[in-house]
Amino acid sequence: MALNVLGLVGIIVFYLLILGVGLWAAFKRKRSSNSDELCEGGDKPTESEDVMLAGRDIGLFVGAMTMTATWVGGGYINGTAEKAYSQGLVWVQAPWCYSLSLTLGGLLFAEKMRAKKYVTMLDPFQDKYGSTMGGFLYIPAFLGDIFWSAAILAALGASISVVIDIDTTTSIIVSGAIAVSYTLVGGLYSVVYTDVVQLICIFIGLWLAVPFAMSNDAVDPISEHKETWVGHWEMKKTGKWLDYVLFLTFGGIPWQAYFQRVLSCRTTKHAKYLSFAASFGCFIAAIPALLIGAVGASANWNMTDYADLTPNGTLKEEDASRILPLVLQYLTPSAVSSDLLVLSRLLLCPRLIHQLSRLALCFPEISTNLSSDQRRPREKWCGLSVFQSLEWVSSQLSWP
């Protein structure tokens, strides 16, 4: 496939925008940190709170945006379109399950965790059961983020291969360098402001793509293919369906990225309300992805320029995971598709790669010991190395 110059230019412009916003937020935070700002309760933010929790100074609007953006990632958008295309609306569970998960988190945990001024989601367990249990609980949290990040980066590489003919490894390294640069300078404060920009681009980009795709000559009215993208219920798969519901709903609560946003809020009320706002935002953000999946199921792909089809003129089974970028690339005008692919897919990677830097940035703070007479961690910054984190886990798991 020839190099898509327009797509490459769009990627460069977007990355420069994200880098600029991230650095601007970092310098903005550094200027404000020199003032005498206090957290709720009258305490000045500690160094660790300033870096990892943006000084607990995130307002309701920005907090709701970054919380929504944390959930509405590449896997969420791409997976919604894939499920609608391959298995139907019946199996598109993530949007409403994630919304329910955020609602439960807001009702049961957000306000209480913020009121206790915890730094990570493991702090209450370490406070009650000691550092050894904290070390044990650190391992699944750490591995979960590692594997999740790997899956998202794989999705990023698949999208890039559709947009422009650039080596996947190179694109991931460049994306990582940009994300890590502003994260190291500004911490969470930079990340939340880039989240706002990214979420706006995703929402506008996907909704802009829908009418172009639905009006393409190769696409039949989606109402004529409802049996495909709506799907049908199979009683023998009820157990599997319920298992996914429980996993998606309750598995999304014990996630450090969620509690990092909750604990960075200015007030306890904001911590609860941003969870409710993000619940609504996640559901709304899935609608255009669902429609794109329906368009993919209603398209006559042998009428497009996509050549890697089955003998029957349909997409191959493995193409289901790429249905969103394929629809944007082949069912929208060429001038539009390049920009939309950049906005709606590739713009996700800075935040995704931030997960890797967050592993090195946030979890080392768990290794700060809790003294017997105070709940908040001692001021002991443990660095930015994942290897230091692993070294701490090893030491904490050494029984006395």
CSV table of C-alpha atoms in Angstrom, one decimal:
chain,number,residue,atom,x,y,z
A,1,MET,CA,0.0,0.0,0.0
A,2,ALA,CA,1.3,3.4,-0.9
A,3,LEU,CA,2.1,6.0,1.7
A,4,ASN,CA,-0.9,8.1,2.6
A,5,VAL,CA,0.6,11.5,2.7
A,6,LEU,CA,-2.5,13.3,3.9
A,7,GLY,CA,-2.9,10.8,6.7
A,8,LEU,CA,0.8,11.2,7.7
A,9,VAL,CA,0.4,15.0,7.8
A,10,GLY,CA,-2.7,14.7,9.9
A,11,ILE,CA,-0.9,12.4,12.4
A,12,ILE,CA,2.0,14.8,12.7
A,13,VAL,CA,-0.3,17.8,13.2
A,14,PHE,CA,-2.3,15.9,15.8
A,15,TYR,CA,0.8,14.7,17.7
A,16,LEU,CA,2.2,18.3,17.8
A,17,LEU,CA,-1.1,19.5,19.1
A,18,ILE,CA,-1.2,16.8,21.9
A,19,LEU,CA,2.5,17.5,22.8
A,20,GLY,CA,1.8,21.3,22.9
A,21,VAL,CA,-1.3,20.9,25.1
A,22,GLY,CA,0.6,18.5,27.4
A,23,LEU,CA,3.5,20.8,27.9
A,24,TRP,CA,1.3,23.8,28.3
A,25,ALA,CA,-0.6,22.0,31.1
A,26,ALA,CA,2.7,21.0,32.7
A,27,PHE,CA,4.0,24.6,32.9
A,28,LYS,CA,0.5,25.8,34.0
A,29,ARG,CA,0.6,23.3,36.8
A,30,LYS,CA,4.1,24.2,37.8
A,31,ARG,CA,3.2,27.9,38.1
A,32,SER,CA,0.2,27.2,40.2
A,33,SER,CA,2.1,24.8,42.4
A,34,ASN,CA,4.3,27.7,43.5
A,35,SER,CA,1.2,29.3,45.1
A,36,ASP,CA,-0.3,28.4,48.4
A,37,GLU,CA,-3.1,26.2,47.0
A,38,LEU,CA,-4.6,23.8,49.5
A,39,CYS,CA,-6.5,20.5,49.1
A,40,GLU,CA,-9.9,20.1,50.5
A,41,GLY,CA,-9.4,20.0,54.3
A,42,GLY,CA,-6.8,22.7,54.3
A,43,ASP,CA,-3.7,20.6,53.5
A,44,LYS,CA,-1.1,21.6,50.9
A,45,PRO,CA,-0.6,18.9,48.3
A,46,THR,CA,2.4,16.7,48.8
A,47,GLU,CA,5.0,16.1,46.1
A,48,SER,CA,3.5,12.7,45.2
A,49,GLU,CA,-0.1,14.1,45.1
A,50,ASP,CA,1.1,16.9,42.9
A,51,VAL,CA,2.6,14.5,40.3
A,52,MET,CA,0.2,11.6,40.4
A,53,LEU,CA,-3.0,13.3,41.4
A,54,ALA,CA,-2.5,16.7,39.8
A,55,GLY,CA,-2.4,18.3,43.3
A,56,ARG,CA,-6.0,17.1,43.9
A,57,ASP,CA,-7.0,20.1,41.8
A,58,ILE,CA,-9.1,18.6,39.0
A,59,GLY,CA,-12.5,20.3,38.6
A,60,LEU,CA,-15.7,18.6,37.8
A,61,PHE,CA,-15.8,19.3,34.0
A,62,VAL,CA,-12.2,18.4,33.3
A,63,GLY,CA,-12.5,15.4,35.7
A,64,ALA,CA,-15.6,14.1,33.9
A,65,MET,CA,-13.9,14.5,30.5
A,66,THR,CA,-10.7,12.7,31.5
A,67,MET,CA,-12.7,10.0,33.3
A,68,THR,CA,-14.7,9.4,30.2
A,69,ALA,CA,-11.6,9.5,28.0
A,70,THR,CA,-9.9,6.9,30.2
A,71,TRP,CA,-12.7,4.4,29.4
A,72,VAL,CA,-13.3,5.4,25.8
A,73,GLY,CA,-10.1,4.1,24.5
A,74,GLY,CA,-9.1,2.2,21.3
A,75,GLY,CA,-10.4,-1.1,22.6
A,76,TYR,CA,-13.7,0.4,23.6
A,77,ILE,CA,-14.4,2.1,20.3
A,78,ASN,CA,-13.0,-0.6,18.1
A,79,GLY,CA,-14.5,-3.4,20.1
A,80,THR,CA,-18.0,-1.9,20.0
A,81,ALA,CA,-17.9,-1.6,16.3
A,82,GLU,CA,-16.4,-5.2,16.0
A,83,LYS,CA,-19.1,-6.8,18.1
A,84,ALA,CA,-21.9,-4.9,16.3
A,85,TYR,CA,-20.5,-6.1,13.0
A,86,SER,CA,-19.7,-9.7,13.9
A,87,GLN,CA,-22.2,-10.8,16.6
A,88,GLY,CA,-24.8,-8.0,16.8
A,89,LEU,CA,-26.1,-5.6,19.3
A,90,VAL,CA,-27.0,-8.4,21.7
A,91,TRP,CA,-23.3,-8.8,22.4
A,92,VAL,CA,-22.3,-5.2,22.6
A,93,GLN,CA,-22.1,-5.2,26.4
A,94,ALA,CA,-19.2,-2.9,27.2
A,95,PRO,CA,-21.1,0.4,26.8
A,96,TRP,CA,-23.9,-0.2,29.2
A,97,CYS,CA,-21.8,-2.4,31.5
A,98,TYR,CA,-19.0,0.2,31.8
A,99,SER,CA,-21.7,2.8,32.5
A,100,LEU,CA,-23.1,0.7,35.2
A,101,SER,CA,-19.6,0.1,36.6
A,102,LEU,CA,-18.9,3.8,36.8
A,103,THR,CA,-22.3,4.4,38.5
A,104,LEU,CA,-21.6,1.8,41.1
A,105,GLY,CA,-18.1,3.2,41.7
A,106,GLY,CA,-19.5,6.6,42.2
A,107,LEU,CA,-22.2,5.4,44.6
A,108,LEU,CA,-20.1,3.1,46.7
A,109,PHE,CA,-16.5,4.1,46.6
A,110,ALA,CA,-15.6,7.4,45.1
A,111,GLU,CA,-16.7,9.8,47.9
A,112,LYS,CA,-15.3,7.6,50.6
A,113,MET,CA,-11.9,7.1,49.0
A,114,ARG,CA,-11.5,10.8,48.3
A,115,ALA,CA,-12.6,11.7,51.8
A,116,LYS,CA,-9.8,9.5,53.2
A,117,LYS,CA,-7.2,11.2,51.0
A,118,TYR,CA,-5.8,8.0,49.7
A,119,VAL,CA,-3.2,8.1,46.9
A,120,THR,CA,-3.9,4.8,45.2
A,121,MET,CA,-6.7,2.2,45.2
A,122,LEU,CA,-4.5,-0.2,47.3
A,123,ASP,CA,-3.9,2.2,50.2
A,124,PRO,CA,-7.0,1.1,52.2
A,125,PHE,CA,-5.8,-2.5,52.0
A,126,GLN,CA,-2.3,-1.7,52.9
A,127,ASP,CA,-3.6,0.5,55.7
A,128,LYS,CA,-5.7,-2.4,57.2
A,129,TYR,CA,-3.6,-5.5,56.3
A,130,GLY,CA,-0.1,-4.2,56.1
A,131,SER,CA,2.6,-3.8,53.5
A,132,THR,CA,2.9,-7.5,52.8
A,133,MET,CA,-0.7,-7.7,51.6
A,134,GLY,CA,-0.2,-4.5,49.7
A,135,GLY,CA,2.7,-6.2,47.9
A,136,PHE,CA,0.5,-9.2,47.0
A,137,LEU,CA,-2.3,-7.0,45.7
A,138,TYR,CA,0.1,-4.9,43.7
A,139,ILE,CA,1.0,-7.9,41.4
A,140,PRO,CA,-2.4,-8.4,39.7
A,141,ALA,CA,-2.8,-4.6,39.3
A,142,PHE,CA,0.6,-4.3,37.7
A,143,LEU,CA,0.1,-7.3,35.4
A,144,GLY,CA,-3.4,-6.2,34.4
A,145,ASP,CA,-2.1,-2.8,33.2
A,146,ILE,CA,0.8,-4.5,31.4
A,147,PHE,CA,-1.4,-6.9,29.4
A,148,TRP,CA,-4.1,-4.3,28.8
A,149,SER,CA,-1.5,-1.9,27.4
A,150,ALA,CA,-0.1,-4.6,25.2
A,151,ALA,CA,-3.5,-5.3,23.8
A,152,ILE,CA,-4.2,-1.6,23.1
A,153,LEU,CA,-0.8,-1.1,21.4
A,154,ALA,CA,-1.5,-4.1,19.2
A,155,ALA,CA,-4.8,-2.4,18.2
A,156,LEU,CA,-2.9,0.8,17.5
A,157,GLY,CA,-0.5,-1.0,15.2
A,158,ALA,CA,-3.4,-2.6,13.3
A,159,SER,CA,-5.0,0.8,12.7
A,160,ILE,CA,-1.8,2.4,11.5
A,161,SER,CA,-1.4,-0.4,9.0
A,162,VAL,CA,-4.8,0.5,7.5
A,163,VAL,CA,-4.1,4.3,7.4
A,164,ILE,CA,-0.5,4.6,6.2
A,165,ASP,CA,2.2,2.2,5.2
A,166,ILE,CA,4.5,2.9,8.2
A,167,ASP,CA,6.3,0.3,10.3
A,168,THR,CA,4.2,-0.5,13.4
A,169,THR,CA,7.2,-0.6,15.8
A,170,THR,CA,8.4,2.8,14.7
A,171,SER,CA,4.9,4.4,15.1
A,172,ILE,CA,4.5,3.0,18.6
A,173,ILE,CA,8.0,4.2,19.6
A,174,VAL,CA,7.3,7.7,18.4
A,175,SER,CA,3.9,7.8,20.1
A,176,GLY,CA,5.4,6.6,23.3
A,177,ALA,CA,8.2,9.2,23.2
A,178,ILE,CA,5.6,12.0,22.8
A,179,ALA,CA,3.3,10.7,25.6
A,180,VAL,CA,6.1,10.0,28.0
A,181,SER,CA,7.7,13.4,27.4
A,182,TYR,CA,4.7,15.4,28.6
A,183,THR,CA,3.8,12.9,31.3
A,184,LEU,CA,7.2,13.1,32.9
A,185,VAL,CA,7.1,16.9,32.8
A,186,GLY,CA,3.6,17.5,34.0
A,187,GLY,CA,2.4,14.2,35.5
A,188,LEU,CA,-1.4,13.6,35.6
A,189,TYR,CA,-2.1,17.3,35.1
A,190,SER,CA,-0.8,17.1,31.6
A,191,VAL,CA,-2.6,13.8,30.9
A,192,VAL,CA,-6.0,15.1,31.9
A,193,TYR,CA,-5.8,18.1,29.6
A,194,THR,CA,-4.7,16.0,26.6
A,195,ASP,CA,-7.5,13.6,27.5
A,196,VAL,CA,-10.0,16.5,27.0
A,197,VAL,CA,-8.6,17.3,23.6
A,198,GLN,CA,-8.6,13.7,22.5
A,199,LEU,CA,-12.1,13.0,23.7
A,200,ILE,CA,-13.4,16.0,21.8
A,201,CYS,CA,-11.7,14.8,18.7
A,202,ILE,CA,-13.0,11.3,19.1
A,203,PHE,CA,-16.6,12.4,19.6
A,204,ILE,CA,-16.6,14.9,16.7
A,205,GLY,CA,-14.6,12.6,14.4
A,206,LEU,CA,-16.7,9.5,14.8
A,207,TRP,CA,-20.0,11.4,14.5
A,208,LEU,CA,-18.7,13.2,11.4
A,209,ALA,CA,-17.8,9.8,9.8
A,210,VAL,CA,-21.3,8.3,10.3
A,211,PRO,CA,-23.3,10.2,7.7
A,212,PHE,CA,-20.5,9.8,5.1
A,213,ALA,CA,-20.4,6.0,5.6
A,214,MET,CA,-24.1,5.5,5.7
A,215,SER,CA,-24.7,7.5,2.5
A,216,ASN,CA,-22.0,5.6,0.5
A,217,ASP,CA,-23.2,3.9,-2.6
A,218,ALA,CA,-21.8,0.5,-1.5
A,219,VAL,CA,-23.9,0.6,1.7
A,220,ASP,CA,-27.4,-0.7,1.9
A,221,PRO,CA,-29.8,0.9,4.4
A,222,ILE,CA,-28.9,-0.6,7.8
A,223,SER,CA,-32.6,-1.3,8.4
A,224,GLU,CA,-32.4,-4.0,5.7
A,225,HIS,CA,-29.7,-5.9,7.6
A,226,LYS,CA,-31.0,-5.7,11.2
A,227,GLU,CA,-30.8,-9.5,11.6
A,228,THR,CA,-27.0,-9.1,11.2
A,229,TRP,CA,-26.1,-6.2,13.3
A,230,VAL,CA,-28.9,-6.6,15.9
A,231,GLY,CA,-28.1,-10.2,16.3
A,232,HIS,CA,-30.3,-12.9,18.0
A,233,TRP,CA,-30.4,-14.5,21.4
A,234,GLU,CA,-29.2,-18.0,21.9
A,235,MET,CA,-30.3,-19.6,25.2
A,236,LYS,CA,-27.2,-21.9,25.2
A,237,LYS,CA,-25.0,-18.8,25.5
A,238,THR,CA,-26.8,-17.2,28.4
A,239,GLY,CA,-24.2,-18.2,30.9
A,240,LYS,CA,-21.4,-16.8,28.8
A,241,TRP,CA,-23.4,-13.6,28.3
A,242,LEU,CA,-24.0,-13.2,32.1
A,243,ASP,CA,-20.4,-13.9,32.8
A,244,TYR,CA,-19.3,-11.1,30.5
A,245,VAL,CA,-21.8,-8.8,32.2
A,246,LEU,CA,-20.4,-9.5,35.7
A,247,PHE,CA,-16.8,-9.2,34.5
A,248,LEU,CA,-17.3,-5.9,32.7
A,249,THR,CA,-19.4,-4.4,35.4
A,250,PHE,CA,-17.5,-5.3,38.5
A,251,GLY,CA,-14.1,-5.7,36.9
A,252,GLY,CA,-14.0,-2.1,36.0
A,253,ILE,CA,-14.2,-0.8,39.6
A,254,PRO,CA,-10.9,-2.0,41.0
A,255,TRP,CA,-8.9,-0.2,38.4
A,256,GLN,CA,-6.1,2.3,39.4
A,257,ALA,CA,-6.9,4.5,36.4
A,258,TYR,CA,-10.4,5.0,37.7
A,259,PHE,CA,-9.4,5.8,41.3
A,260,GLN,CA,-6.5,8.0,40.1
A,261,ARG,CA,-9.1,10.3,38.6
A,262,VAL,CA,-11.4,10.0,41.6
A,263,LEU,CA,-8.6,10.9,44.0
A,264,SER,CA,-7.4,13.8,42.0
A,265,CYS,CA,-10.7,15.7,42.4
A,266,ARG,CA,-10.9,18.9,44.4
A,267,THR,CA,-13.8,17.8,46.6
A,268,THR,CA,-15.5,14.5,47.6
A,269,LYS,CA,-18.7,15.6,45.9
A,270,HIS,CA,-16.8,16.1,42.6
A,271,ALA,CA,-15.4,12.6,43.0
A,272,LYS,CA,-18.8,11.1,43.0
A,273,TYR,CA,-20.4,13.3,40.4
A,274,LEU,CA,-17.6,12.9,37.8
A,275,SER,CA,-18.3,9.1,37.9
A,276,PHE,CA,-21.9,9.7,37.1
A,277,ALA,CA,-21.0,12.1,34.3
A,278,ALA,CA,-18.5,9.7,32.8
A,279,SER,CA,-21.1,6.9,33.0
A,280,PHE,CA,-23.3,9.0,30.7
A,281,GLY,CA,-20.4,10.0,28.5
A,282,CYS,CA,-19.2,6.4,27.9
A,283,PHE,CA,-22.6,5.3,26.8
A,284,ILE,CA,-23.0,8.2,24.3
A,285,ALA,CA,-19.5,7.7,22.9
A,286,ALA,CA,-20.4,4.2,21.9
A,287,ILE,CA,-23.3,5.1,19.7
A,288,PRO,CA,-21.3,6.2,16.6
A,289,ALA,CA,-19.1,3.2,16.9
A,290,LEU,CA,-22.2,1.0,17.0
A,291,LEU,CA,-23.5,2.7,13.9
A,292,ILE,CA,-20.2,2.1,12.1
A,293,GLY,CA,-20.3,-1.6,13.0
A,294,ALA,CA,-23.9,-1.7,11.5
A,295,VAL,CA,-22.6,0.1,8.4
A,296,GLY,CA,-19.9,-2.5,8.0
A,297,ALA,CA,-22.4,-5.3,8.2
A,298,SER,CA,-24.6,-3.6,5.6
A,299,ALA,CA,-21.9,-2.8,3.1
A,300,ASN,CA,-21.3,-4.5,-0.2
A,301,TRP,CA,-17.5,-4.7,0.1
A,302,ASN,CA,-17.0,-5.9,-3.4
A,303,MET,CA,-18.1,-2.5,-4.5
A,304,THR,CA,-15.2,-0.8,-2.6
A,305,ASP,CA,-11.5,-0.6,-3.4
A,306,TYR,CA,-10.7,-3.1,-0.6
A,307,ALA,CA,-9.2,-6.1,-2.4
A,308,ASP,CA,-8.5,-8.6,0.3
A,309,LEU,CA,-11.9,-10.2,0.3
A,310,THR,CA,-13.2,-13.8,0.3
A,311,PRO,CA,-14.3,-15.4,-3.0
A,312,ASN,CA,-17.9,-14.5,-2.1
A,313,GLY,CA,-16.9,-10.8,-2.0
A,314,THR,CA,-17.2,-10.4,1.8
A,315,LEU,CA,-14.7,-9.5,4.5
A,316,LYS,CA,-12.6,-12.2,6.0
A,317,GLU,CA,-13.3,-13.3,9.5
A,318,GLU,CA,-10.0,-11.7,10.8
A,319,ASP,CA,-11.1,-8.4,9.4
A,320,ALA,CA,-13.8,-8.1,12.0
A,321,SER,CA,-11.3,-6.6,14.5
A,322,ARG,CA,-10.5,-3.9,11.9
A,323,ILE,CA,-14.0,-3.0,10.9
A,324,LEU,CA,-13.9,0.5,12.2
A,325,PRO,CA,-10.7,1.6,10.4
A,326,LEU,CA,-11.9,-0.3,7.3
A,327,VAL,CA,-15.2,1.6,7.2
A,328,LEU,CA,-13.5,4.9,7.6
A,329,GLN,CA,-10.9,4.1,5.0
A,330,TYR,CA,-13.1,2.6,2.3
A,331,LEU,CA,-16.6,3.9,2.9
A,332,THR,CA,-15.9,7.6,3.4
A,333,PRO,CA,-14.4,10.1,0.9
A,334,SER,CA,-10.6,9.9,0.7
A,335,ALA,CA,-10.1,13.4,1.9
A,336,VAL,CA,-12.4,12.8,4.9
A,337,SER,CA,-11.2,9.3,5.8
A,338,SER,CA,-7.6,10.3,6.4
A,339,ASP,CA,-8.6,13.0,8.8
A,340,LEU,CA,-11.2,10.9,10.5
A,341,LEU,CA,-8.9,7.9,11.0
A,342,VAL,CA,-6.4,10.2,12.6
A,343,LEU,CA,-9.0,11.8,14.9
A,344,SER,CA,-11.0,8.8,15.8
A,345,ARG,CA,-8.3,6.1,16.1
A,346,LEU,CA,-4.7,7.2,16.1
A,347,LEU,CA,-5.4,10.1,18.5
A,348,LEU,CA,-6.0,7.4,21.2
A,349,CYS,CA,-2.4,6.3,21.4
A,350,PRO,CA,-0.9,9.0,23.6
A,351,ARG,CA,-3.2,8.2,26.4
A,352,LEU,CA,-2.7,4.5,25.8
A,353,ILE,CA,1.0,4.7,26.0
A,354,HIS,CA,0.5,6.9,29.1
A,355,GLN,CA,-0.6,3.7,30.8
A,356,LEU,CA,2.9,2.4,30.5
A,357,SER,CA,4.3,5.6,32.1
A,358,ARG,CA,1.6,5.4,34.7
A,359,LEU,CA,2.9,2.0,35.8
A,360,ALA,CA,6.2,3.6,36.5
A,361,LEU,CA,4.7,6.9,37.9
A,362,CYS,CA,1.9,5.8,40.1
A,363,PHE,CA,2.5,2.4,41.6
A,364,PRO,CA,5.9,3.1,43.1
A,365,GLU,CA,4.1,5.4,45.5
A,366,ILE,CA,2.4,2.4,46.9
A,367,SER,CA,5.8,1.5,48.4
A,368,THR,CA,5.7,4.4,50.7
A,369,ASN,CA,5.2,3.0,54.2
A,370,LEU,CA,2.3,4.1,56.3
A,371,SER,CA,3.4,5.2,59.7
A,372,SER,CA,1.5,4.1,62.8
A,373,ASP,CA,0.2,7.5,63.7
A,374,GLN,CA,-0.9,8.8,60.3
A,375,ARG,CA,-2.8,7.5,57.3
A,376,ARG,CA,-1.2,9.5,54.6
A,377,PRO,CA,2.1,8.2,53.1
A,378,ARG,CA,5.4,9.6,54.2
A,379,GLU,CA,7.2,11.8,51.7
A,380,LYS,CA,9.3,9.2,50.0
A,381,TRP,CA,9.3,9.5,46.3
A,382,CYS,CA,10.4,6.2,44.9
A,383,GLY,CA,11.4,7.3,41.4
A,384,LEU,CA,10.0,6.5,38.0
A,385,SER,CA,11.3,3.0,37.3
A,386,VAL,CA,9.2,-0.1,36.8
A,387,PHE,CA,12.2,-2.1,37.9
A,388,GLN,CA,12.2,-0.2,41.2
A,389,SER,CA,8.5,-1.1,41.6
A,390,LEU,CA,9.3,-4.7,41.1
A,391,GLU,CA,12.2,-4.5,43.5
A,392,TRP,CA,9.9,-3.1,46.1
A,393,VAL,CA,7.3,-5.9,45.6
A,394,SER,CA,10.0,-8.4,46.0
A,395,SER,CA,11.1,-6.9,49.3
A,396,GLN,CA,7.6,-6.5,50.6
A,397,LEU,CA,6.9,-10.2,49.9
A,398,SER,CA,9.8,-11.3,52.0
A,399,TRP,CA,8.2,-12.7,55.2
A,400,PRO,CA,9.8,-11.6,58.5
